[in-house]
């Protein structure tokens, strides 16, 4: 079955490790044989935060793009996915298991796709933790702030 891609202007795509960029116009590309294909928007940006999930995603991305290192990466990816499975709750567990299964059969693109909801969940967790830490810090600072000196009643000297 052929893979039909509609590329946006200037969109990047990697096919079997070769980075390509579309021209300034929209094009349709049909890939008629088995190939490792990933669009530029599915790749982690260089400035993406490094988190436990994005680290595994990056390794899977590397395995997809660079077939020469797959054999070495697969055990590392599987170990890190197992670590994620013990860290995240049931909301993400199915996605992590799906990613591990896809890595096992060599479908790295689907493994990346399976981890996207986990990245979103992880981002949400980090945002909640940061908001809670900020609220806690504000409360601590308020407790530690010197209180305003109390006005002393005036004493009248009798003379």
XYZ file of C-alpha atoms in Angstrom:
159
model
C 0.000 0.000 0.000
C 1.432 3.375 -0.996
C 1.896 6.276 1.383
C 0.543 9.517 -0.022
C 1.851 12.717 1.592
C 0.706 16.226 0.848
C 3.595 18.508 1.690
C 3.060 22.098 2.696
C 5.332 24.789 1.286
C 8.850 24.540 2.766
C 7.867 21.516 4.880
C 10.714 19.199 5.895
C 10.534 15.432 5.511
C 13.025 12.675 6.214
C 12.971 9.547 4.055
C 15.378 6.749 4.981
C 17.591 9.191 6.849
C 17.719 11.768 4.047
C 16.444 15.229 5.040
C 14.462 16.948 2.284
C 12.579 20.223 2.108
C 9.607 20.919 -0.114
C 9.658 23.893 -2.488
C 7.611 27.012 -1.912
C 4.509 25.333 -3.327
C 2.274 22.531 -2.118
C 3.161 19.082 -3.529
C 1.889 15.543 -3.249
C 4.454 12.797 -2.814
C 3.615 9.097 -3.124
C 5.990 6.574 -1.582
C 5.309 3.224 -3.201
C 7.676 0.950 -1.273
C 8.616 0.435 2.368
C 10.572 3.421 3.703
C 11.248 5.155 7.001
C 9.386 8.445 6.685
C 8.886 11.233 9.190
C 7.651 14.776 8.679
C 9.500 17.700 10.183
C 6.643 18.629 12.524
C 6.855 15.162 14.136
C 10.491 15.720 15.104
C 11.477 17.211 18.445
C 12.742 20.746 18.157
C 16.265 21.448 19.312
C 14.851 23.762 21.988
C 12.305 21.221 23.298
C 12.635 20.661 27.043
C 14.480 17.498 28.035
C 12.136 15.400 30.155
C 11.904 11.646 30.751
C 9.310 11.221 27.984
C 10.968 13.511 25.432
C 14.272 11.709 26.044
C 12.670 8.385 25.012
C 10.855 10.083 22.126
C 14.187 11.461 20.891
C 15.785 8.000 21.035
C 12.893 6.545 19.029
C 13.193 9.439 16.569
C 16.908 8.689 16.237
C 16.181 4.993 15.627
C 13.716 5.969 12.895
C 16.100 8.353 11.162
C 19.378 6.453 11.590
C 18.952 2.766 10.805
C 22.636 2.079 11.559
C 22.129 2.653 15.306
C 18.764 0.910 15.778
C 20.170 -2.336 17.079
C 22.017 -0.471 19.840
C 19.120 1.847 20.673
C 16.261 -0.644 20.974
C 17.328 -2.113 24.363
C 17.905 1.392 25.744
C 14.512 2.545 24.473
C 12.757 -0.505 25.955
C 14.417 0.036 29.373
C 13.423 3.693 29.413
C 9.855 2.855 28.371
C 9.710 0.321 31.223
C 10.844 3.062 33.612
C 8.108 5.353 32.291
C 5.527 2.598 32.757
C 6.376 2.430 36.463
C 6.298 6.224 36.808
C 3.076 7.234 35.059
C -0.433 6.278 36.085
C -3.077 4.416 34.164
C -3.910 7.441 31.984
C -0.584 7.071 30.118
C 0.211 3.406 30.670
C -1.595 2.170 27.544
C 0.261 4.654 25.346
C 3.608 3.627 26.831
C 2.852 -0.069 26.266
C 1.777 0.712 22.701
C 5.061 2.537 22.099
C 7.022 -0.434 23.489
C 5.114 -2.836 21.223
C 5.735 -0.665 18.163
C 9.448 -0.457 18.968
C 9.515 -4.262 19.286
C 8.168 -4.678 15.762
C 10.304 -1.877 14.325
C 7.508 0.631 13.661
C 9.250 3.656 15.127
C 6.912 6.259 13.660
C 3.896 4.672 15.386
C 5.933 4.449 18.607
C 6.557 8.195 18.410
C 2.884 8.802 17.720
C 1.919 6.684 20.738
C 4.088 8.838 23.020
C 2.621 12.200 21.971
C -0.290 12.017 24.457
C 2.200 11.051 27.185
C 4.296 14.131 26.370
C 1.137 16.263 26.659
C 0.269 14.636 30.006
C 3.821 15.114 31.290
C 3.763 18.785 30.253
C 0.496 19.261 32.132
C 1.965 17.614 35.236
C 5.064 19.820 35.140
C 2.880 22.928 34.741
C 0.807 21.922 37.779
C 3.943 21.259 39.816
C 5.391 24.636 38.820
C 2.141 26.432 39.723
C 2.021 24.678 43.094
C 5.682 25.484 43.784
C 5.058 29.135 42.913
C 2.047 29.282 45.242
C 4.040 27.638 48.028
C 6.925 30.072 47.530
C 4.556 33.037 47.622
C 3.066 31.760 50.888
C 6.514 31.240 52.420
C 7.643 34.713 51.372
C 4.483 36.215 52.880
C 5.125 34.391 56.177
C 8.741 35.539 56.261
C 8.064 39.180 55.391
C 8.704 41.491 58.318
C 5.470 42.780 59.679
C 4.901 46.497 59.833
C 5.903 48.004 63.171
C 2.974 48.642 65.416
C 2.285 52.213 66.362
C 3.087 52.868 70.016
C 0.542 54.861 71.926
C 1.717 58.370 72.724
C 2.769 58.973 76.279
C 2.130 62.321 77.753
C 4.641 63.575 80.160
C 3.091 65.432 83.063
C 5.060 68.301 84.178
